[in-house]
Amino acid sequence: MDGVTTAIFLLLLAIICLSLTFTASDKGQLPPGPKPLPILGNLLQLRSQDLLTSLTKLSKEYGSVYTVYLGPRRVVVLSGYQTVKEALVDKGEEFSGRGSYPVFFNFTKGNGLAFSNGDRWKVLRRWSIQILRNFGMGKKSIENQILEESSFLLEVLRNTEGKPFDPVFTLSRSVSNIICSVIFGRRFDYEDDRLLTIITFINDNFKIMSSPWGEMYNIFPNLLDWVPGPHRRLFQNYAGMKDLIARSIREHQDSLDPNSPRDFIDCFLIKMAQEKQDPLSHFQMDTLLMTTHNLLFGGTETVGTTLRHTFLILMKYPKIQARVQEEIDRVVGRSRSPTLEDRVSMPYTDAVIHEAQRFADIVPMNLPHRVIRDTPFRGFLIPKDTDVITLLNTVHYDPSQFKTPKEFNPEHFLDANQSFKKSPAFMPFSAGRRLCLGEPLARMELFLFLSSILQNFTLEPTVKPEDIDLTPISSGLGKVPRPFQLSIRAR
Ligand code: HEM
């Protein structure tokens, strides 16, 4: 056989094997779903809209638990509050694996806190939570740091002198500085190259991952590795981030005092040294690089994006903005900064922030999960190692949980006495064993940054409020708000 005949023969063999795989495994107790084609999987059913819309549509046809093939990969999709909660919370252990996510995997290779599995993930997660707490996450010390950063942010906003500007970088710099201070032991000046590099790379990657290119890469990574397009920038950006983090780790190594760790990196280096003799230790240099990247990425783009969505909402609904300001004036006044202690006395502001997170729904398909053993679920059997997509979007927009899910309505989080009311279907940070590890930090940042800004300024749109479009520009990994300008008026 010549080369071409061999290639054709192998391709046909692959197609036959794949079709056998699809038909054989579909016969068991797998949840129902559209019939897949070899190699392409259900691409035909997914092709015309973005993945979120397509998957949500399929759930209307096949129910809240169904099977779909993203290319050759089998995935079970869960939707609606009750089903997602039963998986992530009631069967938390079974659903605690991390599913395949090529836009990250080709960089992390399954290493680092957010994308590892098994023992390594358990050890890294437990250890990281402890270290982040030691450095003040969820405590007074980090609150002071956020307040200090807010004062720098307010100064930048004041210097705009009412002229319109795009808030992406202004917000990201301040937000990123908080996680930077935990990881690198210091905040950066707003013009510092390292800070600008971090936020530029992260912002660009978040945009690419949320675009159709990012979604397609997740389905056919091997094919797209050969195709030109913006997805290729993902890996250039990763390489740039890796260089920057590696440089910082070297600086830490040169000045490390094992008795007095300054930050997350120091603690990791000390742990690495302690476990040097253990060949099975999870504390290795590459794991440090990847985990640092996970924390920077998680800690920067998510909060920045949520703040941008919230800005747009507050400008579209000026009465809601005015009511938050009225509450800030009444509870905090103008002579001191808002603190976390004020939050319990500010139910309306708290409800607006929760509703903004529900409505903006910035990670609509969650990060992919995986079942770590054969898992009986709602009358089906999900085989071990099957990837699972939990559509957080369908939780946040579940009409059984929210009275007017399609509207921005702070009443979703207020009771009849206008006191703050929790909702079990509030899941922007997901739920269960993989629950976002930065939730306490993110919640502090959202409250302190927003209330400080609104205490000092009114956000004004450059277009009529009714012309503000709250629908995202893309909804892949994240829901990215449409680019906009605003001006800031001192109060
Ligand atoms: C508004 C802000 C944020 C949102 C909406 C958000 C959302 C999420 C979501 C949906 C997940 C996936 C959970 C799952 O797999 O079930 C996640 C995971 C994660 N987040 Fe966040 N996040 C935010 C802020 C942060 C911050 C500030 C940090 C940094 C400290 C962070 C670090 C992480 C990490 C490390 C994971 C992986 C956890 C694991 O796999 O065990 N996030 N986040």
Coordinates of C-alpha atoms and ligand atoms in Angstrom, one line a residue:
M1 CA 0.0 0.0 0.0
D2 CA 1.3 3.5 -0.8
G3 CA 1.1 6.4 1.7
V4 CA -2.2 7.7 0.4
T5 CA -4.0 4.3 0.4
T6 CA -2.7 3.7 3.9
A7 CA -4.0 7.1 5.1
I8 CA -7.5 6.4 3.5
F9 CA -7.5 2.9 5.0
L10 CA -6.7 4.2 8.5
L11 CA -9.3 7.0 8.2
L12 CA -12.0 4.5 7.3
L13 CA -11.0 2.3 10.1
A14 CA -11.1 5.2 12.5
I15 CA -14.6 6.1 11.3
I16 CA -15.9 2.5 11.7
C17 CA -14.4 2.3 15.2
L18 CA -15.9 5.6 16.2
S19 CA -19.3 4.8 14.9
L20 CA -19.2 1.4 16.8
T21 CA -18.1 3.3 19.9
F22 CA -21.0 5.7 19.6
T23 CA -23.7 3.0 19.0
A24 CA -22.4 0.5 21.5
S25 CA -22.1 2.9 24.4
D26 CA -25.4 4.7 23.6
K27 CA -27.2 1.4 24.2
G28 CA -26.6 1.3 28.0
Q29 CA -28.3 3.6 30.4
L30 CA -26.7 6.8 29.1
P31 CA -29.0 9.8 29.1
P32 CA -30.7 10.3 25.7
G33 CA -29.5 12.8 23.1
P34 CA -29.2 13.6 19.4
K35 CA -27.7 10.9 17.3
P36 CA -24.0 11.7 16.6
L37 CA -22.0 11.3 13.4
P38 CA -18.6 9.7 13.5
I39 CA -15.8 12.2 14.3
L40 CA -18.1 15.2 13.9
G41 CA -20.3 14.1 16.8
N42 CA -23.3 16.4 17.1
L43 CA -21.6 19.3 15.3
L44 CA -24.6 19.6 12.9
Q45 CA -27.0 20.3 15.8
L46 CA -24.5 22.7 17.4
R47 CA -23.2 24.6 14.4
S48 CA -25.6 27.5 13.9
Q49 CA -25.5 29.3 17.3
D50 CA -23.0 29.7 20.0
L51 CA -22.6 26.6 22.2
L52 CA -24.6 28.0 25.1
T53 CA -27.6 28.6 23.0
S54 CA -27.4 25.3 21.2
L55 CA -27.0 23.3 24.4
T56 CA -29.8 25.1 26.1
K57 CA -32.0 24.4 23.1
L58 CA -31.2 20.7 23.1
S59 CA -32.2 20.6 26.8
K60 CA -35.7 21.7 25.8
E61 CA -35.8 18.7 23.5
Y62 CA -34.0 16.0 25.5
G63 CA -34.6 17.1 29.1
S64 CA -32.5 18.3 31.9
V65 CA -30.0 15.3 31.6
Y66 CA -28.8 14.5 28.1
T67 CA -25.8 13.2 26.1
V68 CA -24.1 15.1 23.4
Y69 CA -21.0 14.6 21.4
L70 CA -18.7 17.6 21.0
G71 CA -16.7 16.2 18.1
P72 CA -15.7 12.7 19.2
R73 CA -16.0 13.5 22.9
R74 CA -19.0 12.3 24.8
V75 CA -20.4 14.9 27.3
V76 CA -23.4 14.7 29.6
V77 CA -25.2 18.1 29.9
L78 CA -27.2 19.1 33.0
S79 CA -29.6 22.0 33.2
G80 CA -32.1 23.6 35.6
Y81 CA -31.5 24.3 39.3
Q82 CA -32.8 21.0 40.7
T83 CA -30.7 18.8 38.4
V84 CA -27.5 20.8 38.7
K85 CA -27.8 21.0 42.4
E86 CA -28.4 17.2 42.7
A87 CA -25.2 16.7 40.7
L88 CA -22.8 19.3 42.2
V89 CA -24.1 19.3 45.8
D90 CA -25.9 16.0 46.5
K91 CA -23.5 13.9 44.5
G92 CA -20.6 16.3 45.0
E93 CA -17.9 13.7 45.3
E94 CA -18.9 11.7 42.1
F95 CA -19.1 14.9 40.0
S96 CA -15.9 16.5 41.4
G97 CA -13.6 15.6 38.6
R98 CA -12.4 18.3 36.1
G99 CA -13.4 17.7 32.5
S100 CA -11.4 18.2 29.5
Y101 CA -11.0 21.8 28.4
P102 CA -8.5 22.1 25.5
V103 CA -8.2 25.9 25.6
F104 CA -6.6 25.5 29.0
F105 CA -5.3 21.9 28.8
N106 CA -2.8 22.5 26.0
F107 CA -1.1 24.9 28.4
T108 CA -1.7 23.3 31.8
K109 CA -1.4 19.6 30.6
G110 CA -3.8 18.9 33.5
N111 CA -1.4 20.4 36.1
G112 CA -2.2 23.2 38.6
L113 CA -5.1 23.6 41.0
A114 CA -8.0 24.4 38.6
F115 CA -7.3 21.7 36.0
S116 CA -5.9 18.8 38.0
N117 CA -7.7 15.7 39.2
G118 CA -7.5 13.0 41.8
D119 CA -5.1 13.2 44.7
R120 CA -3.1 16.1 43.3
W121 CA -6.2 18.3 43.0
K122 CA -7.3 17.4 46.6
V123 CA -3.9 18.2 48.1
L124 CA -3.4 21.4 46.1
R125 CA -6.9 22.7 46.9
R126 CA -6.7 22.0 50.6
W127 CA -3.3 23.5 50.9
S128 CA -4.1 26.6 48.7
I129 CA -7.2 27.4 50.7
Q130 CA -5.2 27.3 53.9
I131 CA -2.4 29.5 52.5
L132 CA -4.9 32.1 51.0
R133 CA -6.6 32.3 54.4
N134 CA -3.2 32.8 56.1
F135 CA -2.7 35.8 53.7
G136 CA -6.0 37.2 54.7
M137 CA -8.5 36.0 52.2
G138 CA -12.0 36.6 53.7
K139 CA -10.4 38.5 56.6
K140 CA -9.8 42.1 57.8
S141 CA -6.2 42.3 56.5
I142 CA -7.3 41.8 52.8
E143 CA -10.3 44.1 53.4
N144 CA -7.8 46.9 54.2
Q145 CA -5.8 46.0 51.1
I146 CA -9.0 46.3 48.9
L147 CA -9.8 49.6 50.6
E148 CA -6.3 50.9 49.9
E149 CA -6.6 49.8 46.2
S150 CA -10.1 51.4 46.0
S151 CA -8.5 54.7 46.9
F152 CA -6.1 54.4 44.0
L153 CA -8.9 53.5 41.7
L154 CA -11.0 56.4 42.9
E155 CA -8.1 58.7 42.1
V156 CA -7.8 57.4 38.6
L157 CA -11.6 57.8 38.1
R158 CA -11.4 61.4 39.5
N159 CA -8.7 62.2 37.0
T160 CA -10.9 61.4 34.1
E161 CA -12.6 64.7 34.9
G162 CA -15.9 63.6 33.5
K163 CA -14.5 62.6 30.1
P164 CA -15.7 59.4 28.5
F165 CA -13.4 56.4 28.8
D166 CA -13.4 52.6 28.4
P167 CA -13.3 51.0 31.9
V168 CA -11.7 47.6 31.0
F169 CA -8.1 48.3 32.0
T170 CA -8.9 50.8 34.7
L171 CA -11.0 48.1 36.6
S172 CA -8.8 45.2 35.8
R173 CA -5.6 46.9 37.1
S174 CA -7.2 47.5 40.5
V175 CA -8.8 44.0 40.7
S176 CA -5.7 42.2 39.6
N177 CA -3.5 44.1 42.1
I178 CA -5.5 42.3 45.0
I179 CA -4.6 38.8 43.8
C180 CA -1.1 40.0 42.9
S181 CA -0.5 41.1 46.4
V182 CA -1.4 37.7 47.7
I183 CA 0.7 35.8 45.1
F184 CA 3.7 38.2 44.6
G185 CA 3.6 39.9 48.0
R186 CA 3.1 43.4 46.5
R187 CA 0.8 45.6 44.5
F188 CA 2.1 47.1 41.3
D189 CA 2.0 50.7 40.2
Y190 CA -0.7 51.2 37.6
E191 CA 1.9 51.9 34.9
D192 CA 4.1 48.9 35.8
D193 CA 4.8 46.8 32.8
R194 CA 4.3 43.5 34.7
L195 CA 0.8 44.5 35.8
L196 CA -0.1 45.7 32.3
T197 CA 1.3 42.5 30.7
I198 CA -0.7 40.3 33.1
I199 CA -4.0 42.1 32.4
T200 CA -3.4 42.3 28.7
F201 CA -2.7 38.6 28.3
I202 CA -5.5 37.6 30.6
N203 CA -8.1 39.9 29.0
D204 CA -7.2 38.7 25.5
N205 CA -7.3 35.1 26.4
F206 CA -10.7 35.5 28.2
K207 CA -12.0 37.1 25.0
I208 CA -10.7 34.4 22.7
M209 CA -11.9 31.6 25.0
S210 CA -15.4 33.1 25.0
S211 CA -15.5 33.5 21.2
P212 CA -16.6 31.0 18.6
W213 CA -12.9 30.3 17.9
G214 CA -12.4 29.3 21.5
E215 CA -15.5 27.1 21.4
M216 CA -14.4 25.4 18.2
Y217 CA -10.9 24.8 19.7
N218 CA -12.5 23.0 22.6
I219 CA -14.2 20.6 20.2
F220 CA -11.4 20.0 17.6
P221 CA -8.2 21.1 19.2
N222 CA -6.0 18.8 17.1
L223 CA -7.4 20.1 13.9
L224 CA -7.4 23.8 14.9
D225 CA -3.7 23.5 15.9
W226 CA -3.1 23.5 12.1
V227 CA -5.5 26.3 11.2
P228 CA -4.6 30.0 11.4
G229 CA -6.8 32.2 13.5
P230 CA -7.0 34.2 16.7
H231 CA -7.0 31.0 18.8
R232 CA -3.3 30.7 18.1
R233 CA -2.8 33.8 20.2
L234 CA -4.0 31.8 23.3
F235 CA -0.7 30.0 23.4
Q236 CA 1.5 33.0 22.7
N237 CA -0.2 34.7 25.6
Y238 CA 0.2 31.7 27.9
A239 CA 3.9 31.6 27.0
G240 CA 4.2 35.3 27.9
M241 CA 2.5 34.8 31.2
K242 CA 4.6 31.7 32.0
D243 CA 7.8 33.8 31.4
L244 CA 6.6 36.5 33.6
I245 CA 5.6 34.1 36.4
A246 CA 8.9 32.1 36.1
R247 CA 10.9 35.4 36.4
S248 CA 9.0 36.3 39.5
I249 CA 9.6 32.8 41.0
R250 CA 13.3 33.1 40.4
E251 CA 13.4 36.5 42.2
H252 CA 11.5 34.9 45.1
Q253 CA 14.0 32.0 45.2
D254 CA 16.9 34.5 45.4
S255 CA 15.5 36.4 48.4
L256 CA 13.6 33.6 50.2
D257 CA 13.7 33.5 54.0
P258 CA 12.1 30.1 54.9
N259 CA 11.2 31.5 58.3
S260 CA 9.3 34.4 57.0
P261 CA 7.2 33.7 53.9
R262 CA 6.0 36.8 52.2
D263 CA 3.4 35.5 49.9
F264 CA 1.8 32.4 48.1
I265 CA 4.9 31.8 46.0
D266 CA 7.2 31.8 49.1
C267 CA 4.9 29.3 50.8
F268 CA 4.9 27.0 47.8
L269 CA 8.7 27.1 47.5
I270 CA 9.1 26.3 51.2
K271 CA 6.7 23.3 50.8
M272 CA 8.6 22.2 47.7
A273 CA 11.9 22.2 49.7
Q274 CA 10.2 20.3 52.6
E275 CA 9.0 17.5 50.2
K276 CA 12.1 17.4 48.0
Q277 CA 12.9 13.8 49.0
D278 CA 9.4 12.6 48.2
P279 CA 9.3 11.5 44.5
L280 CA 5.4 11.5 44.7
S281 CA 5.2 15.0 46.0
H282 CA 2.6 17.3 44.3
F283 CA 4.6 20.3 45.0
Q284 CA 6.7 20.7 41.9
M285 CA 7.9 23.8 39.9
D286 CA 5.5 23.3 37.0
T287 CA 2.6 22.9 39.5
L288 CA 3.6 26.2 41.1
L289 CA 3.7 27.9 37.6
M290 CA 0.3 26.6 36.7
T291 CA -1.4 27.2 40.0
T292 CA -0.1 30.8 40.1
H293 CA -1.5 31.2 36.6
N294 CA -4.9 29.8 37.7
L295 CA -5.1 32.2 40.6
L296 CA -4.1 35.2 38.5
F297 CA -6.6 34.3 35.8
G298 CA -9.4 33.5 38.2
G299 CA -8.7 36.5 40.3
T300 CA -8.5 39.1 37.5
E301 CA -10.9 38.7 34.7
T302 CA -13.9 37.4 36.6
V303 CA -14.3 40.3 39.0
G304 CA -13.4 42.8 36.3
T305 CA -16.0 41.4 34.0
T306 CA -18.7 41.4 36.7
L307 CA -18.0 45.0 37.5
R308 CA -18.3 46.0 33.9
H309 CA -21.7 44.2 33.6
T310 CA -22.8 45.9 36.8
F311 CA -21.7 49.4 35.5
L312 CA -23.8 48.8 32.4
I313 CA -26.8 47.7 34.4
L314 CA -26.6 50.7 36.8
M315 CA -26.4 53.1 33.9
K316 CA -29.4 51.5 32.1
Y317 CA -31.4 51.7 35.3
P318 CA -30.5 55.1 36.9
K319 CA -33.2 54.7 39.6
I320 CA -31.5 51.6 40.9
Q321 CA -28.2 53.3 40.9
A322 CA -29.7 56.3 42.8
R323 CA -31.3 53.9 45.4
V324 CA -27.9 52.2 46.0
Q325 CA -26.3 55.6 46.5
E326 CA -29.1 56.7 48.9
E327 CA -28.5 53.5 51.0
I328 CA -24.7 54.2 51.0
D329 CA -25.3 57.8 52.1
R330 CA -27.7 56.7 54.9
V331 CA -25.6 53.8 56.2
V332 CA -22.0 55.0 55.6
G333 CA -22.3 58.7 54.9
R334 CA -19.6 60.5 52.9
S335 CA -16.9 61.0 55.5
R336 CA -15.5 57.4 55.7
S337 CA -15.1 54.5 53.3
P338 CA -17.6 51.7 53.3
T339 CA -16.4 48.5 55.1
L340 CA -17.6 44.9 55.1
E341 CA -19.4 45.5 58.4
D342 CA -21.7 47.9 56.6
R343 CA -22.9 45.1 54.3
V344 CA -25.5 43.7 56.7
S345 CA -27.1 47.1 57.0
M346 CA -27.2 47.6 53.2
P347 CA -29.6 44.9 52.0
Y348 CA -30.5 46.8 48.8
T349 CA -26.8 47.2 47.7
D350 CA -26.2 43.5 48.5
A351 CA -29.3 42.5 46.5
V352 CA -28.2 44.6 43.5
I353 CA -24.8 42.9 43.5
H354 CA -26.3 39.4 43.8
E355 CA -28.8 40.2 41.1
A356 CA -26.1 41.6 38.9
Q357 CA -24.1 38.4 39.3
R358 CA -27.2 36.3 38.6
F359 CA -28.2 38.3 35.6
A360 CA -24.7 38.7 34.1
D361 CA -24.1 35.0 34.6
I362 CA -20.5 35.4 33.6
V363 CA -19.5 31.7 33.5
P364 CA -22.7 30.4 31.9
M365 CA -21.5 26.8 31.2
N366 CA -19.3 26.5 34.3
L367 CA -15.9 24.9 33.9
P368 CA -16.4 21.3 32.8
H369 CA -16.7 18.6 35.4
R370 CA -16.2 14.8 35.1
V371 CA -17.6 11.9 37.0
I372 CA -14.9 10.1 38.9
R373 CA -16.7 6.7 39.0
D374 CA -19.7 5.1 37.3
T375 CA -22.5 7.3 38.6
P376 CA -26.2 6.4 38.8
F377 CA -28.1 9.7 38.2
R378 CA -31.8 10.3 37.7
G379 CA -32.4 6.9 36.3
F380 CA -29.4 6.8 34.1
L381 CA -25.8 5.6 34.5
I382 CA -23.1 8.0 33.7
P383 CA -19.9 6.0 33.0
K384 CA -16.7 6.9 34.9
D385 CA -14.6 9.6 33.3
T386 CA -17.5 11.1 31.3
D387 CA -17.3 14.9 31.0
V388 CA -20.2 16.8 32.4
I389 CA -21.3 20.4 31.5
T390 CA -23.5 22.0 34.1
L391 CA -25.4 24.9 32.5
L392 CA -25.2 27.5 35.3
N393 CA -27.1 29.8 32.9
T394 CA -30.2 27.6 33.2
V395 CA -29.9 27.7 37.0
H396 CA -29.7 31.5 37.0
Y397 CA -32.6 31.8 34.5
D398 CA -34.7 29.0 36.1
P399 CA -38.3 30.3 36.3
S400 CA -39.0 27.9 39.2
Q401 CA -36.3 29.9 41.2
F402 CA -36.7 33.5 40.1
K403 CA -39.9 35.3 39.6
T404 CA -38.8 37.3 36.5
P405 CA -35.6 35.6 35.4
K406 CA -35.2 37.5 32.2
E407 CA -35.4 40.9 33.9
F408 CA -32.9 42.6 36.1
N409 CA -34.8 42.6 39.4
P410 CA -33.1 43.2 42.8
E411 CA -36.3 41.9 44.4
H412 CA -35.1 38.4 43.6
F413 CA -32.8 38.8 46.6
L414 CA -35.1 40.8 48.9
D415 CA -37.9 39.5 51.2
A416 CA -41.2 41.2 51.9
N417 CA -39.5 43.4 54.6
Q418 CA -36.8 44.5 52.1
S419 CA -34.3 42.4 54.0
F420 CA -31.6 40.6 52.1
K421 CA -32.8 37.1 51.0
K422 CA -30.5 34.3 49.9
S423 CA -31.4 32.0 47.0
P424 CA -30.0 28.5 46.6
A425 CA -30.0 29.0 42.8
F426 CA -27.4 31.8 43.1
M427 CA -24.5 29.9 41.6
P428 CA -22.1 32.3 39.8
F429 CA -19.3 30.6 41.8
S430 CA -20.8 27.2 41.0
A431 CA -21.4 24.8 44.0
G432 CA -20.1 21.7 45.6
R433 CA -16.5 20.3 45.8
R434 CA -15.2 22.5 43.0
L435 CA -16.9 25.7 44.2
C436 CA -14.8 28.7 43.2
L437 CA -12.0 28.9 45.6
G438 CA -11.8 32.7 45.3
E439 CA -15.5 33.3 46.3
P440 CA -14.8 35.0 49.6
L441 CA -12.3 37.3 48.0
A442 CA -14.4 38.1 45.0
R443 CA -17.5 38.9 47.2
M444 CA -15.4 41.3 49.3
E445 CA -14.0 43.0 46.2
L446 CA -17.4 43.4 44.5
F447 CA -18.9 45.0 47.5
L448 CA -16.0 47.3 48.5
F449 CA -15.1 48.5 45.0
L450 CA -18.7 49.1 43.9
S451 CA -19.8 50.8 47.1
S452 CA -16.7 53.0 47.2
I453 CA -17.2 54.1 43.6
L454 CA -20.9 54.8 44.0
Q455 CA -20.3 56.7 47.3
N456 CA -18.1 59.1 45.3
F457 CA -19.4 59.1 41.8
T458 CA -22.4 58.7 39.5
L459 CA -21.9 56.5 36.5
E460 CA -23.2 58.2 33.3
P461 CA -23.6 56.5 29.9
T462 CA -22.6 58.1 26.7
V463 CA -25.8 56.9 25.0
K464 CA -29.4 57.0 26.2
P465 CA -30.1 54.5 29.0
E466 CA -32.7 52.7 26.9
D467 CA -30.1 52.2 24.1
I468 CA -27.8 50.3 26.4
D469 CA -27.5 46.7 25.3
L470 CA -27.0 44.3 28.2
T471 CA -26.7 41.2 26.0
P472 CA -23.1 39.9 26.0
I473 CA -20.9 40.1 22.9
S474 CA -19.9 36.5 23.3
S475 CA -20.8 33.7 25.7
G476 CA -18.3 30.9 25.6
L477 CA -16.2 30.4 28.7
G478 CA -17.4 33.8 29.8
K479 CA -20.1 36.2 29.0
V480 CA -18.2 39.2 27.8
P481 CA -20.1 42.5 28.0
R482 CA -20.2 44.7 24.9
P483 CA -17.4 47.3 24.8
F484 CA -18.6 50.7 26.1
Q485 CA -17.5 54.1 27.3
L486 CA -18.9 55.9 30.3
S487 CA -18.2 59.1 32.2
I488 CA -17.9 59.6 35.9
R489 CA -19.6 62.6 37.7
A490 CA -18.4 63.5 41.1
R491 CA -21.2 63.5 43.7
Ligands
HEM1 C1 -16.9 37.2 40.4 C2 -15.8 36.5 40.5 C3 -15.6 35.0 40.2 C4 -16.5 34.2 39.6 C5 -17.9 34.5 39.0 C6 -15.9 32.9 39.6 C7 -16.4 31.7 39.1 C8 -15.8 30.5 39.1 C9 -16.4 29.3 38.6 C10 -17.8 29.2 37.9 C11 -15.5 28.3 38.8 C12 -15.7 26.8 38.4 C13 -16.3 26.0 39.5 C14 -16.5 24.6 39.1 O1 -15.7 23.9 38.5 O2 -17.6 24.0 39.5 C15 -14.4 28.8 39.5 C16 -13.3 28.1 39.8 C17 -12.1 28.7 40.4 N1 -11.9 30.0 40.7 FE1 -13.3 31.5 40.5 N2 -14.6 33.0 40.2 C18 -14.5 34.3 40.6 C19 -13.4 34.8 41.2 C20 -12.2 34.1 41.6 C21 -11.1 34.7 42.3 C22 -11.0 36.1 42.8 C23 -10.2 33.7 42.4 C24 -8.8 33.8 43.0 C25 -8.5 33.7 44.2 C26 -10.7 32.5 41.7 C27 -10.1 31.3 41.6 C28 -10.7 30.1 41.2 C29 -10.0 28.8 41.2 C30 -8.6 28.6 41.6 C31 -10.9 27.9 40.7 C32 -10.7 26.4 40.5 C33 -11.2 25.6 41.7 C34 -11.1 24.1 41.5 O3 -11.0 23.6 40.4 O4 -11.0 23.5 42.6 N3 -12.0 32.8 41.3 N4 -14.6 30.2 39.6

